[in-house]
Amino acid sequence: MATLDDVAALSRVSAMTVSRVVNNKPGVSAKTIAKVEAAIQALNYRPNLVARSLVTNRVDSVGVLFSRLENPQYSVMVSGIVQTAARCGLDVVLGNGHDMDSLLKSVNTLISKQIDGLIVLPVEVSAEDGKTSAEDTLRFYAELERILSEMPTGSLPTVLLEDSEIRGISGRVRVDYRGGAKMAVNYLVENGHRKIGMVRHTVKDAGIWRERYLGFLEAMEENHCPIVEEYIASSSHSVSSGFEAGLGLLSRQDRPTAVYCANDEIAVGVRNAAAACGLRVPEDISIIGHDGSLYSETTYPRLTTVSIRSFDMGKACMEQLYGALNGKKMEPVRTIEPVLIPGGSVRKLSN
């Protein structure tokens, strides 16, 4: 196996110069860099990362924790993180869990790998029955805060993708979920709808689901649209649960003309429920989702949705963390503004 000294000998420079090139340090001419890189390629040299970490006290890797592995939104967020990390010369280590024990185990495993920093994507903790538990989710973030507080100050820069704020983090990225919900309702109103229903998440009193629900209520009030309790149903974040909620809502004789769904998975379920009820989209019922996920592309006509810009979310998290790792003063909170993506699932009503 080739060594740093072998590279230095072949490129006819000092070992110190090779080290500077390998570690992207300044003070080396472009001509010399080219010579060293040619020698590295010729010898198939691989730097000793363990030795380098002992010198720099960095392993050039960051951890990412998330919960719902099956959610395509997370893969897009992680893609934004990984691509941005690569440009920063960093590797990414993933940690995943679904309940309190597995999530906390993942946190401790990531820390044990001596990562330089941590990104925590929105975590939804499942209870024993498999359903999302708002109480356990809040308890997880309290445990994360405790873990960070027990570490030396600044030893693990952490960025949170969440509306909630905990002590010990270096930065936070949030999405204007409430504004996105209002954007959806406003779009329906602009298209002549006033009898608007919602399929909200069963967890309506915490986190991102609370923001979407409150955004719906606020937009309905601002547009002077009646809020009809019978037009509001609840669902977990799955197509099947959205289908069941949609059946109850759309089988009513007096049904809404449009439905805002808390996410795209639920919206696809409601779309399927409309078909089961013999209703056409958008001729008989208009449906709008939230997230801009791959689910919005699985229906015909294509689902109108509010994109939370998942790739940009991941990119912003990595930029926040990279700044913290390099001692840059960053904004404590970065907000990602949603974007409405029109599809064919909303009908314009004539006045």
Short mmCIF file of C-alpha atoms in Angstrom, two decimals:
data_model
loop_
_atom_site.label_atom_id
_atom_site.label_comp_id
_atom_site.label_asym_id
_atom_site.label_seq_id
_atom_site.Cartn_x
_atom_site.Cartn_y
_atom_site.Cartn_z
CA MET A 1 0.00 0.00 0.00
CA ALA A 2 1.40 3.38 -1.02
CA THR A 3 2.37 5.85 1.69
CA LEU A 4 2.52 9.62 1.84
CA ASP A 5 6.31 9.37 1.50
CA ASP A 6 5.88 7.35 -1.71
CA VAL A 7 3.71 10.11 -3.16
CA ALA A 8 6.29 12.73 -2.12
CA ALA A 9 9.09 10.77 -3.79
CA LEU A 10 7.22 10.27 -7.06
CA SER A 11 6.07 13.88 -7.29
CA ARG A 12 9.50 15.15 -6.13
CA VAL A 13 8.14 17.35 -3.35
CA SER A 14 8.31 17.16 0.43
CA ALA A 15 5.99 15.02 2.52
CA MET A 16 4.75 18.25 4.11
CA THR A 17 3.71 19.55 0.69
CA VAL A 18 1.82 16.33 -0.06
CA SER A 19 0.07 16.64 3.31
CA ARG A 20 -0.98 20.20 2.48
CA VAL A 21 -2.44 19.08 -0.86
CA VAL A 22 -4.28 16.11 0.68
CA ASN A 23 -5.77 18.31 3.41
CA ASN A 24 -6.66 21.17 1.02
CA LYS A 25 -4.35 23.61 2.80
CA PRO A 26 -3.33 26.89 1.11
CA GLY A 27 0.18 27.84 0.03
CA VAL A 28 0.73 25.27 -2.74
CA SER A 29 0.97 26.29 -6.40
CA ALA A 30 -1.42 24.90 -8.98
CA LYS A 31 1.49 23.25 -10.79
CA THR A 32 2.61 21.44 -7.65
CA ILE A 33 -0.95 20.38 -6.82
CA ALA A 34 -1.23 18.84 -10.28
CA LYS A 35 2.01 16.90 -9.79
CA VAL A 36 0.92 15.58 -6.39
CA GLU A 37 -2.55 14.60 -7.62
CA ALA A 38 -1.00 12.76 -10.58
CA ALA A 39 1.26 10.82 -8.19
CA ILE A 40 -1.69 10.03 -5.91
CA GLN A 41 -3.62 8.62 -8.86
CA ALA A 42 -0.66 6.66 -10.20
CA LEU A 43 0.04 5.05 -6.81
CA ASN A 44 -3.65 4.67 -5.87
CA TYR A 45 -2.79 6.38 -2.59
CA ARG A 46 -5.45 6.49 0.12
CA PRO A 47 -4.90 8.86 3.05
CA ASN A 48 -4.91 7.33 6.52
CA LEU A 49 -8.07 8.92 7.87
CA VAL A 50 -7.46 7.69 11.42
CA ALA A 51 -4.01 9.26 11.51
CA ARG A 52 -5.36 12.46 10.00
CA SER A 53 -8.12 12.67 12.62
CA LEU A 54 -5.55 12.39 15.41
CA VAL A 55 -3.78 15.44 14.00
CA THR A 56 -6.77 17.57 13.05
CA ASN A 57 -9.18 16.35 15.75
CA ARG A 58 -11.75 16.00 12.94
CA VAL A 59 -13.06 12.93 11.12
CA ASP A 60 -14.69 14.98 8.35
CA SER A 61 -18.05 13.25 8.77
CA VAL A 62 -21.41 14.38 10.07
CA GLY A 63 -24.36 12.38 11.37
CA VAL A 64 -27.95 12.65 10.21
CA LEU A 65 -30.80 11.30 12.34
CA PHE A 66 -34.30 10.71 10.98
CA SER A 67 -37.29 8.53 11.76
CA ARG A 68 -39.58 7.59 8.87
CA LEU A 69 -37.32 5.65 6.50
CA GLU A 70 -40.26 4.87 4.20
CA ASN A 71 -41.10 8.54 3.64
CA PRO A 72 -39.68 9.69 0.27
CA GLN A 73 -39.40 13.24 1.63
CA TYR A 74 -36.56 12.12 3.87
CA SER A 75 -34.62 10.67 0.95
CA VAL A 76 -34.86 14.04 -0.81
CA MET A 77 -33.76 15.90 2.34
CA VAL A 78 -30.85 13.50 2.80
CA SER A 79 -29.90 13.98 -0.85
CA GLY A 80 -29.70 17.73 -0.24
CA ILE A 81 -27.50 17.09 2.79
CA VAL A 82 -25.21 14.57 1.07
CA GLN A 83 -24.66 16.65 -2.07
CA THR A 84 -23.89 19.76 -0.02
CA ALA A 85 -21.63 17.80 2.35
CA ALA A 86 -19.66 16.42 -0.61
CA ARG A 87 -18.94 19.96 -1.81
CA CYS A 88 -17.70 20.72 1.70
CA GLY A 89 -15.43 17.66 1.77
CA LEU A 90 -17.55 15.85 4.37
CA ASP A 91 -18.98 12.34 4.57
CA VAL A 92 -22.45 11.58 5.94
CA VAL A 93 -23.36 8.84 8.44
CA LEU A 94 -27.06 8.01 8.73
CA GLY A 95 -28.95 7.04 11.88
CA ASN A 96 -32.56 5.89 11.92
CA GLY A 97 -35.19 4.86 14.46
CA HIS A 98 -38.92 4.74 14.93
CA ASP A 99 -39.56 4.50 18.67
CA MET A 100 -37.94 6.14 21.67
CA ASP A 101 -35.41 3.38 22.32
CA SER A 102 -34.22 2.98 18.72
CA LEU A 103 -33.95 6.74 18.16
CA LEU A 104 -31.92 7.33 21.31
CA LYS A 105 -29.74 4.33 20.46
CA SER A 106 -29.09 5.87 17.02
CA VAL A 107 -28.13 9.19 18.59
CA ASN A 108 -25.62 7.52 20.90
CA THR A 109 -24.26 5.34 18.07
CA LEU A 110 -23.68 8.39 15.88
CA ILE A 111 -21.91 10.20 18.71
CA SER A 112 -19.75 7.14 19.38
CA LYS A 113 -18.51 7.33 15.78
CA GLN A 114 -16.85 10.63 16.75
CA ILE A 115 -18.81 12.60 14.14
CA ASP A 116 -17.92 16.27 13.82
CA GLY A 117 -21.54 17.45 13.82
CA LEU A 118 -25.16 16.28 13.85
CA ILE A 119 -28.28 17.09 11.83
CA VAL A 120 -31.63 15.99 13.27
CA LEU A 121 -34.45 15.80 10.74
CA PRO A 122 -38.08 15.98 11.97
CA VAL A 123 -38.58 13.04 14.32
CA GLU A 124 -41.94 11.38 14.91
CA VAL A 125 -41.82 8.81 17.67
CA SER A 126 -44.09 5.79 17.37
CA ALA A 127 -45.78 4.32 20.45
CA GLU A 128 -46.21 0.58 21.08
CA ASP A 129 -49.33 0.48 18.88
CA GLY A 130 -47.33 1.92 15.95
CA LYS A 131 -49.15 5.25 15.98
CA THR A 132 -47.32 8.55 16.27
CA SER A 133 -47.14 9.75 19.86
CA ALA A 134 -46.91 13.52 20.32
CA GLU A 135 -46.02 13.02 23.97
CA ASP A 136 -43.15 10.64 23.18
CA THR A 137 -41.93 12.93 20.38
CA LEU A 138 -41.65 15.82 22.83
CA ARG A 139 -39.93 13.50 25.31
CA PHE A 140 -37.38 12.52 22.64
CA TYR A 141 -36.39 16.13 22.06
CA ALA A 142 -36.08 16.61 25.83
CA GLU A 143 -33.74 13.60 25.95
CA LEU A 144 -31.73 14.96 23.01
CA GLU A 145 -31.38 18.26 24.87
CA ARG A 146 -30.13 16.39 27.93
CA ILE A 147 -27.56 14.43 25.88
CA LEU A 148 -26.21 17.61 24.28
CA SER A 149 -26.07 19.40 27.66
CA GLU A 150 -23.87 16.64 29.08
CA MET A 151 -21.27 17.05 26.32
CA PRO A 152 -18.52 19.68 26.46
CA THR A 153 -19.79 22.99 25.10
CA GLY A 154 -19.36 23.19 21.34
CA SER A 155 -18.01 19.64 21.01
CA LEU A 156 -20.90 18.51 18.80
CA PRO A 157 -22.42 21.29 16.67
CA THR A 158 -26.03 20.29 16.06
CA VAL A 159 -28.61 21.61 13.61
CA LEU A 160 -32.28 20.90 14.08
CA LEU A 161 -34.85 20.78 11.28
CA GLU A 162 -37.86 21.55 13.42
CA ASP A 163 -40.06 24.37 14.67
CA SER A 164 -39.31 23.46 18.27
CA GLU A 165 -36.17 24.89 19.82
CA ILE A 166 -33.97 23.14 22.35
CA ARG A 167 -30.87 24.30 24.18
CA GLY A 168 -27.42 23.25 23.04
CA ILE A 169 -27.97 23.43 19.29
CA SER A 170 -25.92 25.49 16.85
CA GLY A 171 -28.71 26.39 14.44
CA ARG A 172 -32.16 25.56 13.25
CA VAL A 173 -33.88 25.28 9.89
CA ARG A 174 -37.64 25.54 9.75
CA VAL A 175 -40.31 25.45 7.08
CA ASP A 176 -43.27 27.79 7.12
CA TYR A 177 -45.80 24.97 7.38
CA ARG A 178 -48.52 27.31 8.61
CA GLY A 179 -47.92 29.64 5.68
CA GLY A 180 -48.05 26.64 3.34
CA ALA A 181 -51.46 25.59 4.67
CA LYS A 182 -52.74 29.13 4.23
CA MET A 183 -51.34 29.15 0.70
CA ALA A 184 -53.34 26.00 -0.07
CA VAL A 185 -56.61 27.40 1.29
CA ASN A 186 -56.08 30.74 -0.44
CA TYR A 187 -55.57 28.91 -3.74
CA LEU A 188 -58.86 27.07 -3.28
CA VAL A 189 -60.65 30.31 -2.46
CA GLU A 190 -59.14 31.99 -5.50
CA ASN A 191 -60.66 29.18 -7.54
CA GLY A 192 -64.14 29.89 -6.15
CA HIS A 193 -64.30 27.35 -3.30
CA ARG A 194 -65.87 28.23 0.04
CA LYS A 195 -67.10 24.84 1.27
CA ILE A 196 -63.61 23.61 2.12
CA GLY A 197 -62.81 20.59 4.24
CA MET A 198 -59.56 19.30 5.69
CA VAL A 199 -58.09 15.90 6.46
CA ARG A 200 -55.69 16.80 9.24
CA HIS A 201 -53.15 14.58 10.96
CA THR A 202 -54.28 12.74 14.08
CA VAL A 203 -51.50 14.60 15.92
CA LYS A 204 -53.01 18.06 15.55
CA ASP A 205 -51.66 19.64 18.72
CA ALA A 206 -47.90 19.41 18.21
CA GLY A 207 -45.14 20.10 15.71
CA ILE A 208 -45.61 20.41 11.97
CA TRP A 209 -49.12 18.97 12.05
CA ARG A 210 -50.32 21.62 14.48
CA GLU A 211 -48.89 24.33 12.22
CA ARG A 212 -50.75 22.98 9.18
CA TYR A 213 -54.01 22.71 11.09
CA LEU A 214 -53.71 26.22 12.51
CA GLY A 215 -52.82 27.56 9.06
CA PHE A 216 -56.00 26.02 7.67
CA LEU A 217 -58.15 27.55 10.41
CA GLU A 218 -56.54 30.98 10.07
CA ALA A 219 -56.92 31.05 6.28
CA MET A 220 -60.56 29.99 6.52
CA GLU A 221 -61.26 32.82 8.98
CA GLU A 222 -59.31 35.38 6.94
CA ASN A 223 -61.30 34.45 3.83
CA HIS A 224 -64.59 34.47 5.78
CA CYS A 225 -65.23 30.83 4.89
CA PRO A 226 -67.37 28.78 7.28
CA ILE A 227 -65.44 26.23 9.35
CA VAL A 228 -67.68 23.16 9.42
CA GLU A 229 -66.63 20.53 11.95
CA GLU A 230 -68.23 17.79 9.83
CA TYR A 231 -65.87 18.77 7.00
CA ILE A 232 -62.77 18.08 9.13
CA ALA A 233 -61.48 14.50 9.37
CA SER A 234 -58.35 12.97 10.90
CA SER A 235 -55.78 10.58 9.44
CA SER A 236 -52.32 9.24 10.13
CA HIS A 237 -49.61 9.88 7.52
CA SER A 238 -50.48 7.00 5.19
CA VAL A 239 -52.43 6.46 1.99
CA SER A 240 -54.64 3.81 3.61
CA SER A 241 -55.54 6.03 6.55
CA GLY A 242 -56.22 8.92 4.18
CA PHE A 243 -58.52 6.61 2.23
CA GLU A 244 -60.57 5.78 5.34
CA ALA A 245 -60.82 9.43 6.36
CA GLY A 246 -61.76 10.37 2.79
CA LEU A 247 -64.55 7.79 2.67
CA GLY A 248 -66.16 9.28 5.75
CA LEU A 249 -65.86 12.81 4.43
CA LEU A 250 -66.83 12.30 0.79
CA SER A 251 -69.69 9.85 1.34
CA ARG A 252 -71.67 12.63 2.99
CA GLN A 253 -74.63 13.92 1.04
CA ASP A 254 -73.64 17.47 2.00
CA ARG A 255 -69.93 17.34 1.28
CA PRO A 256 -67.33 20.07 0.70
CA THR A 257 -66.39 21.11 -2.83
CA ALA A 258 -62.68 20.97 -1.98
CA VAL A 259 -60.43 19.25 0.56
CA TYR A 260 -57.03 20.37 1.85
CA CYS A 261 -54.94 17.42 3.07
CA ALA A 262 -52.18 17.69 5.67
CA ASN A 263 -49.73 15.88 3.38
CA ASP A 264 -49.56 14.26 -0.04
CA GLU A 265 -49.87 10.70 1.25
CA ILE A 266 -53.19 11.56 2.85
CA ALA A 267 -54.24 13.39 -0.33
CA VAL A 268 -53.61 10.30 -2.46
CA GLY A 269 -55.75 8.30 -0.03
CA VAL A 270 -58.55 10.88 -0.30
CA ARG A 271 -58.19 10.77 -4.09
CA ASN A 272 -58.70 7.00 -3.97
CA ALA A 273 -61.69 7.45 -1.68
CA ALA A 274 -63.23 9.85 -4.19
CA ALA A 275 -62.96 7.16 -6.87
CA ALA A 276 -64.52 4.61 -4.52
CA CYS A 277 -67.43 7.02 -3.97
CA GLY A 278 -67.88 7.46 -7.72
CA LEU A 279 -66.59 11.05 -7.65
CA ARG A 280 -64.36 12.56 -10.33
CA VAL A 281 -61.37 14.75 -9.56
CA PRO A 282 -61.58 17.69 -10.08
CA GLU A 283 -65.08 17.75 -11.67
CA ASP A 284 -66.90 16.59 -8.51
CA ILE A 285 -64.32 17.24 -5.81
CA SER A 286 -61.11 19.28 -5.68
CA ILE A 287 -58.14 18.03 -3.66
CA ILE A 288 -54.92 19.79 -2.67
CA GLY A 289 -51.99 18.26 -0.78
CA HIS A 290 -49.01 19.52 1.17
CA ASP A 291 -45.29 18.64 0.83
CA GLY A 292 -44.62 18.43 -2.92
CA SER A 293 -43.53 14.81 -2.51
CA LEU A 294 -43.28 12.03 -5.07
CA TYR A 295 -46.79 11.02 -4.01
CA SER A 296 -48.13 14.10 -5.78
CA GLU A 297 -46.93 12.63 -9.09
CA THR A 298 -48.68 9.28 -8.67
CA THR A 299 -52.25 10.38 -9.46
CA TYR A 300 -54.09 11.41 -12.58
CA PRO A 301 -54.75 14.23 -12.80
CA ARG A 302 -51.56 15.23 -11.02
CA LEU A 303 -52.13 16.44 -7.48
CA THR A 304 -51.97 20.16 -6.78
CA THR A 305 -49.73 20.55 -3.74
CA VAL A 306 -47.69 22.96 -1.64
CA SER A 307 -44.00 22.07 -1.86
CA ILE A 308 -41.92 22.33 1.31
CA ARG A 309 -38.77 22.21 -0.90
CA SER A 310 -37.25 19.18 0.77
CA PHE A 311 -33.94 19.30 -1.10
CA ASP A 312 -33.44 22.94 -0.10
CA MET A 313 -34.25 21.98 3.49
CA GLY A 314 -31.43 19.43 3.54
CA LYS A 315 -29.06 21.83 1.80
CA ALA A 316 -29.81 24.59 4.33
CA CYS A 317 -29.21 22.20 7.26
CA MET A 318 -25.79 21.22 5.90
CA GLU A 319 -24.85 24.85 5.22
CA GLN A 320 -25.82 25.75 8.79
CA LEU A 321 -23.77 22.89 10.20
CA TYR A 322 -20.74 23.58 7.98
CA GLY A 323 -20.74 27.17 9.14
CA ALA A 324 -20.85 26.07 12.78
CA LEU A 325 -18.01 23.59 12.21
CA ASN A 326 -15.84 26.38 10.83
CA GLY A 327 -16.65 28.98 13.46
CA LYS A 328 -18.75 31.18 11.20
CA LYS A 329 -21.49 33.30 12.68
CA MET A 330 -24.70 31.92 11.23
CA GLU A 331 -28.32 32.96 11.43
CA PRO A 332 -29.79 31.08 14.41
CA VAL A 333 -32.86 30.19 12.31
CA ARG A 334 -33.28 29.80 8.57
CA THR A 335 -36.81 29.64 7.20
CA ILE A 336 -37.69 27.83 3.97
CA GLU A 337 -40.69 29.38 2.26
CA PRO A 338 -43.14 26.95 0.58
CA VAL A 339 -44.11 27.05 -3.09
CA LEU A 340 -47.46 26.10 -4.59
CA ILE A 341 -47.26 23.58 -7.45
CA PRO A 342 -50.47 23.59 -9.52
CA GLY A 343 -51.63 20.24 -10.86
CA GLY A 344 -54.95 19.17 -12.25
CA SER A 345 -56.78 18.26 -9.05
CA VAL A 346 -58.40 21.66 -8.38
CA ARG A 347 -61.38 22.86 -10.38
CA LYS A 348 -62.16 26.54 -10.86
CA LEU A 349 -65.78 27.11 -9.90
CA SER A 350 -67.83 29.60 -11.85
CA ASN A 351 -69.39 32.41 -9.84
#
